[in-house]
Amino acid sequence: MKRIGIIGSTGSIGRQALDVISRNPDKFEVVFISCNGNLELLKQQGAQCGARYLCSTGLAGEGILSGECEILKILDNEKIDMVLLAAVGAAGTVYAYETVKRGITLALANKESIVASGRILFDAAKRTGAKILPVDSEHSAIFQCLHGQDKRFLDKVTLTASGGAFRNTPADALEYVTLEQALRHPNWSMGSKITVDSATMMNKGLELIEARYLFDIEPSMLSVVIHPQSVVHSFVSFKDGSLIAQMGEPDMRTPIAYAMAYPERMESGVRPIDLAKVGSLTFFEPDMKKYPCLGIAVEVLKKDSNAPMIVMNAANEVAVAEFIGGQIEYRDIAGVISAVLDVCAPSEPEEIADVLSADAMAREASEKVIKRFYR
């Protein structure tokens, strides 16, 4: 049995991971689960999955270990085979690093940690031999498509995107869209932050950067297409003209199960897709006028440097939080990110402390930009 810990068990990915585990009780022992503040759900989950430890990085509660250091103590003192990092945002960076530093397999559903600490994270994994397995549907797809392939013959890696809540909305009609509209994702059920990122397509920009590090692929070989049906989760093409795609229902339990069972497969609760019922699949290029956040991310990717990636990610997190909180408009998100990139230029990080310092610097700059220009 794999001994597993889940960081962010009360979020969308964490809940679905526990559902997969419940379908395969002979394959996993849950050592710990953690949340930030949803203590009641955490207790319910603990009772259902038999987790030995319940942890909270935010609110304190009876019978719950409180504080970030408690998770690190568990990693030090318990035999753990895998950590599923399902927490949202750059807050997951430390957990990702501390997991691989200990040689523990990391099932990664937190794209921001790679964006913020790509080279440092993967250098640590190389030193300890820790595996980093992708959980995002797009990166799981690429991982599966590249399995057994020689990357010397690779031509291009293409990530598919749903296009988010506004894929059918003209660019000039986005001036006054609301939070409620941005949260109406047509295909996926996700948390607020990632759903807004999907609407702006910043999520796809972050995923391009994530793919660059996960698969050690040059930025020029990465691209994005919009695929409204979300059936093809990504595809790769080779120099001989071959193209390999991974397909399936738009259900996160499939990539979650693949990462947790790797190198095997197991029951996920998702049935194979019926292509005859799907009927047709469509693909088209993203409109950069509609998705300026994606354009910003592509330019940052071209720099192939962690420092501007950290700044962009932090500015996006702050801007999205302000939009969700009703403090800025949807159209302001890209403006905030662009302005912060212009004024904030930390040194390239050499260690994880530098990443956290640059992240804090970028968040402070973001607050100043918003206060000066958008309030």
PDB file of C-alpha atoms in Angstrom, residues 164-321:
ATOM      1  CA  GLY A 164     -12.974  29.584 -20.075  1.00  0.00           C
ATOM      2  CA  ALA A 165     -16.193  31.408 -19.338  1.00  0.00           C
ATOM      3  CA  PHE A 166     -15.703  33.967 -22.122  1.00  0.00           C
ATOM      4  CA  ARG A 167     -14.594  31.822 -25.044  1.00  0.00           C
ATOM      5  CA  ASN A 168     -17.709  32.866 -27.012  1.00  0.00           C
ATOM      6  CA  THR A 169     -17.661  36.482 -25.814  1.00  0.00           C
ATOM      7  CA  PRO A 170     -16.203  39.115 -28.165  1.00  0.00           C
ATOM      8  CA  ALA A 171     -13.129  40.898 -26.825  1.00  0.00           C
ATOM      9  CA  ASP A 172     -14.860  44.296 -26.863  1.00  0.00           C
ATOM     10  CA  ALA A 173     -17.681  42.930 -24.678  1.00  0.00           C
ATOM     11  CA  LEU A 174     -15.373  42.087 -21.763  1.00  0.00           C
ATOM     12  CA  GLU A 175     -15.223  45.648 -20.461  1.00  0.00           C
ATOM     13  CA  TYR A 176     -17.842  45.191 -17.765  1.00  0.00           C
ATOM     14  CA  VAL A 177     -18.148  41.445 -17.147  1.00  0.00           C
ATOM     15  CA  THR A 178     -18.917  40.393 -13.584  1.00  0.00           C
ATOM     16  CA  LEU A 179     -17.382  37.903 -11.176  1.00  0.00           C
ATOM     17  CA  GLU A 180     -20.499  35.755 -11.459  1.00  0.00           C
ATOM     18  CA  GLN A 181     -20.007  35.559 -15.228  1.00  0.00           C
ATOM     19  CA  ALA A 182     -16.289  34.766 -14.882  1.00  0.00           C
ATOM     20  CA  LEU A 183     -17.082  31.865 -12.550  1.00  0.00           C
ATOM     21  CA  ARG A 184     -19.419  30.150 -15.034  1.00  0.00           C
ATOM     22  CA  HIS A 185     -16.926  27.683 -16.452  1.00  0.00           C
ATOM     23  CA  PRO A 186     -18.512  25.714 -19.294  1.00  0.00           C
ATOM     24  CA  ASN A 187     -16.698  22.408 -18.741  1.00  0.00           C
ATOM     25  CA  TRP A 188     -14.971  22.076 -15.366  1.00  0.00           C
ATOM     26  CA  SER A 189     -15.966  22.456 -11.717  1.00  0.00           C
ATOM     27  CA  MET A 190     -13.091  24.200  -9.908  1.00  0.00           C
ATOM     28  CA  GLY A 191     -12.339  26.721  -7.178  1.00  0.00           C
ATOM     29  CA  SER A 192     -12.842  30.460  -7.705  1.00  0.00           C
ATOM     30  CA  LYS A 193      -9.207  31.409  -8.265  1.00  0.00           C
ATOM     31  CA  ILE A 194      -8.471  28.823 -10.937  1.00  0.00           C
ATOM     32  CA  THR A 195     -11.848  29.445 -12.608  1.00  0.00           C
ATOM     33  CA  VAL A 196     -11.021  33.150 -12.967  1.00  0.00           C
ATOM     34  CA  ASP A 197      -7.558  32.153 -14.244  1.00  0.00           C
ATOM     35  CA  SER A 198      -9.324  29.998 -16.813  1.00  0.00           C
ATOM     36  CA  ALA A 199     -11.482  32.943 -17.894  1.00  0.00           C
ATOM     37  CA  THR A 200      -8.391  35.138 -18.414  1.00  0.00           C
ATOM     38  CA  MET A 201      -6.388  32.133 -19.684  1.00  0.00           C
ATOM     39  CA  MET A 202      -3.607  32.993 -17.263  1.00  0.00           C
ATOM     40  CA  ASN A 203      -3.992  29.382 -16.139  1.00  0.00           C
ATOM     41  CA  LYS A 204      -2.785  28.304 -19.566  1.00  0.00           C
ATOM     42  CA  GLY A 205       0.147  30.700 -19.349  1.00  0.00           C
ATOM     43  CA  LEU A 206       1.122  29.183 -16.008  1.00  0.00           C
ATOM     44  CA  GLU A 207       0.735  25.722 -17.514  1.00  0.00           C
ATOM     45  CA  LEU A 208       3.090  26.582 -20.377  1.00  0.00           C
ATOM     46  CA  ILE A 209       5.733  27.491 -17.810  1.00  0.00           C
ATOM     47  CA  GLU A 210       4.946  24.355 -15.818  1.00  0.00           C
ATOM     48  CA  ALA A 211       5.367  22.210 -18.949  1.00  0.00           C
ATOM     49  CA  ARG A 212       8.688  23.876 -19.692  1.00  0.00           C
ATOM     50  CA  TYR A 213      10.085  22.595 -16.364  1.00  0.00           C
ATOM     51  CA  LEU A 214       8.190  19.320 -15.983  1.00  0.00           C
ATOM     52  CA  PHE A 215       9.351  18.005 -19.342  1.00  0.00           C
ATOM     53  CA  ASP A 216      12.493  20.118 -19.899  1.00  0.00           C
ATOM     54  CA  ILE A 217      11.102  21.494 -23.155  1.00  0.00           C
ATOM     55  CA  GLU A 218      12.326  24.663 -24.833  1.00  0.00           C
ATOM     56  CA  PRO A 219       9.781  27.527 -24.713  1.00  0.00           C
ATOM     57  CA  SER A 220       9.719  27.744 -28.516  1.00  0.00           C
ATOM     58  CA  MET A 221       8.328  24.179 -28.694  1.00  0.00           C
ATOM     59  CA  LEU A 222       5.280  24.949 -26.531  1.00  0.00           C
ATOM     60  CA  SER A 223       1.934  26.205 -27.808  1.00  0.00           C
ATOM     61  CA  VAL A 224      -1.762  26.510 -26.894  1.00  0.00           C
ATOM     62  CA  VAL A 225      -4.986  25.860 -28.807  1.00  0.00           C
ATOM     63  CA  ILE A 226      -8.556  26.314 -27.640  1.00  0.00           C
ATOM     64  CA  HIS A 227     -10.558  23.102 -27.672  1.00  0.00           C
ATOM     65  CA  PRO A 228     -14.111  23.774 -26.426  1.00  0.00           C
ATOM     66  CA  GLN A 229     -15.080  20.145 -25.821  1.00  0.00           C
ATOM     67  CA  SER A 230     -12.183  19.476 -23.361  1.00  0.00           C
ATOM     68  CA  VAL A 231     -11.938  15.904 -24.637  1.00  0.00           C
ATOM     69  CA  VAL A 232      -8.369  16.112 -25.951  1.00  0.00           C
ATOM     70  CA  HIS A 233      -6.379  17.147 -22.889  1.00  0.00           C
ATOM     71  CA  SER A 234      -3.157  17.917 -24.791  1.00  0.00           C
ATOM     72  CA  PHE A 235      -1.105  16.459 -27.626  1.00  0.00           C
ATOM     73  CA  VAL A 236       2.464  16.170 -28.872  1.00  0.00           C
ATOM     74  CA  SER A 237       3.785  16.056 -32.421  1.00  0.00           C
ATOM     75  CA  PHE A 238       6.987  14.524 -33.747  1.00  0.00           C
ATOM     76  CA  LYS A 239       9.415  15.252 -36.565  1.00  0.00           C
ATOM     77  CA  ASP A 240       8.066  12.383 -38.661  1.00  0.00           C
ATOM     78  CA  GLY A 241       4.612  13.983 -38.766  1.00  0.00           C
ATOM     79  CA  SER A 242       3.065  11.768 -36.072  1.00  0.00           C
ATOM     80  CA  LEU A 243       0.764  13.293 -33.468  1.00  0.00           C
ATOM     81  CA  ILE A 244      -0.158  11.587 -30.180  1.00  0.00           C
ATOM     82  CA  ALA A 245      -3.059  12.900 -28.078  1.00  0.00           C
ATOM     83  CA  GLN A 246      -4.519  11.856 -24.737  1.00  0.00           C
ATOM     84  CA  MET A 247      -8.318  11.939 -24.532  1.00  0.00           C
ATOM     85  CA  GLY A 248     -10.979  11.415 -21.917  1.00  0.00           C
ATOM     86  CA  GLU A 249     -13.934  12.883 -20.095  1.00  0.00           C
ATOM     87  CA  PRO A 250     -13.306  16.294 -18.504  1.00  0.00           C
ATOM     88  CA  ASP A 251     -13.046  14.749 -15.047  1.00  0.00           C
ATOM     89  CA  MET A 252     -10.018  15.388 -12.839  1.00  0.00           C
ATOM     90  CA  ARG A 253     -10.255  11.967 -11.222  1.00  0.00           C
ATOM     91  CA  THR A 254      -8.552  10.449 -14.277  1.00  0.00           C
ATOM     92  CA  PRO A 255      -5.254  12.387 -14.019  1.00  0.00           C
ATOM     93  CA  ILE A 256      -5.406  12.184 -10.217  1.00  0.00           C
ATOM     94  CA  ALA A 257      -5.693   8.397 -10.389  1.00  0.00           C
ATOM     95  CA  TYR A 258      -2.922   8.142 -12.981  1.00  0.00           C
ATOM     96  CA  ALA A 259      -0.479  10.104 -10.819  1.00  0.00           C
ATOM     97  CA  MET A 260      -1.358   8.235  -7.619  1.00  0.00           C
ATOM     98  CA  ALA A 261      -1.165   4.775  -9.214  1.00  0.00           C
ATOM     99  CA  TYR A 262       1.851   5.443 -11.481  1.00  0.00           C
ATOM    100  CA  PRO A 263       3.353   3.439 -13.098  1.00  0.00           C
ATOM    101  CA  GLU A 264       0.151   1.395 -12.926  1.00  0.00           C
ATOM    102  CA  ARG A 265      -3.473   2.377 -13.530  1.00  0.00           C
ATOM    103  CA  MET A 266      -6.495   1.924 -11.302  1.00  0.00           C
ATOM    104  CA  GLU A 267     -10.232   2.562 -11.009  1.00  0.00           C
ATOM    105  CA  SER A 268     -11.009   6.296 -10.973  1.00  0.00           C
ATOM    106  CA  GLY A 269     -14.794   6.347 -11.226  1.00  0.00           C
ATOM    107  CA  VAL A 270     -14.569   7.749 -14.763  1.00  0.00           C
ATOM    108  CA  ARG A 271     -15.709   5.713 -17.734  1.00  0.00           C
ATOM    109  CA  PRO A 272     -13.933   5.856 -21.133  1.00  0.00           C
ATOM    110  CA  ILE A 273     -15.357   8.537 -23.384  1.00  0.00           C
ATOM    111  CA  ASP A 274     -17.802   7.609 -26.151  1.00  0.00           C
ATOM    112  CA  LEU A 275     -16.483   9.449 -29.203  1.00  0.00           C
ATOM    113  CA  ALA A 276     -19.539   8.609 -31.259  1.00  0.00           C
ATOM    114  CA  LYS A 277     -21.653  10.550 -28.781  1.00  0.00           C
ATOM    115  CA  VAL A 278     -19.173  13.441 -28.747  1.00  0.00           C
ATOM    116  CA  GLY A 279     -19.597  13.646 -32.513  1.00  0.00           C
ATOM    117  CA  SER A 280     -17.058  16.316 -33.410  1.00  0.00           C
ATOM    118  CA  LEU A 281     -14.009  18.003 -31.933  1.00  0.00           C
ATOM    119  CA  THR A 282     -12.965  21.564 -32.733  1.00  0.00           C
ATOM    120  CA  PHE A 283      -9.746  23.530 -32.235  1.00  0.00           C
ATOM    121  CA  PHE A 284      -8.801  27.153 -32.840  1.00  0.00           C
ATOM    122  CA  GLU A 285      -6.097  29.659 -31.945  1.00  0.00           C
ATOM    123  CA  PRO A 286      -6.654  31.888 -28.889  1.00  0.00           C
ATOM    124  CA  ASP A 287      -7.446  35.558 -29.541  1.00  0.00           C
ATOM    125  CA  MET A 288      -4.711  37.465 -27.719  1.00  0.00           C
ATOM    126  CA  LYS A 289      -6.843  40.625 -27.651  1.00  0.00           C
ATOM    127  CA  LYS A 290      -9.381  38.697 -25.601  1.00  0.00           C
ATOM    128  CA  TYR A 291      -6.733  37.012 -23.438  1.00  0.00           C
ATOM    129  CA  PRO A 292      -4.011  39.591 -22.630  1.00  0.00           C
ATOM    130  CA  CYS A 293      -2.976  37.596 -19.539  1.00  0.00           C
ATOM    131  CA  LEU A 294      -1.983  34.691 -21.783  1.00  0.00           C
ATOM    132  CA  GLY A 295       0.061  37.087 -23.900  1.00  0.00           C
ATOM    133  CA  ILE A 296       1.880  38.356 -20.808  1.00  0.00           C
ATOM    134  CA  ALA A 297       2.667  34.791 -19.729  1.00  0.00           C
ATOM    135  CA  VAL A 298       4.004  33.866 -23.165  1.00  0.00           C
ATOM    136  CA  GLU A 299       6.396  36.831 -23.068  1.00  0.00           C
ATOM    137  CA  VAL A 300       7.544  35.901 -19.565  1.00  0.00           C
ATOM    138  CA  LEU A 301       8.058  32.292 -20.685  1.00  0.00           C
ATOM    139  CA  LYS A 302      10.339  33.485 -23.480  1.00  0.00           C
ATOM    140  CA  LYS A 303      12.651  35.068 -20.887  1.00  0.00           C
ATOM    141  CA  ASP A 304      13.122  31.590 -19.379  1.00  0.00           C
ATOM    142  CA  SER A 305      13.994  33.097 -15.999  1.00  0.00           C
ATOM    143  CA  ASN A 306      12.319  32.344 -12.665  1.00  0.00           C
ATOM    144  CA  ALA A 307      12.369  35.923 -11.326  1.00  0.00           C
ATOM    145  CA  PRO A 308       9.792  37.414 -13.734  1.00  0.00           C
ATOM    146  CA  MET A 309       7.739  34.220 -13.433  1.00  0.00           C
ATOM    147  CA  ILE A 310       7.544  34.742  -9.662  1.00  0.00           C
ATOM    148  CA  VAL A 311       6.514  38.376 -10.139  1.00  0.00           C
ATOM    149  CA  MET A 312       3.867  37.530 -12.719  1.00  0.00           C
ATOM    150  CA  ASN A 313       2.383  34.748 -10.610  1.00  0.00           C
ATOM    151  CA  ALA A 314       2.284  36.855  -7.431  1.00  0.00           C
ATOM    152  CA  ALA A 315       0.750  39.829  -9.236  1.00  0.00           C
ATOM    153  CA  ASN A 316      -1.874  37.577 -10.772  1.00  0.00           C
ATOM    154  CA  GLU A 317      -2.777  36.041  -7.409  1.00  0.00           C
ATOM    155  CA  VAL A 318      -3.188  39.483  -5.834  1.00  0.00           C
ATOM    156  CA  ALA A 319      -5.150  40.876  -8.787  1.00  0.00           C
ATOM    157  CA  VAL A 320      -7.493  37.872  -8.968  1.00  0.00           C
ATOM    158  CA  ALA A 321      -8.107  38.054  -5.205  1.00  0.00           C
TER     159      ALA A 321
END
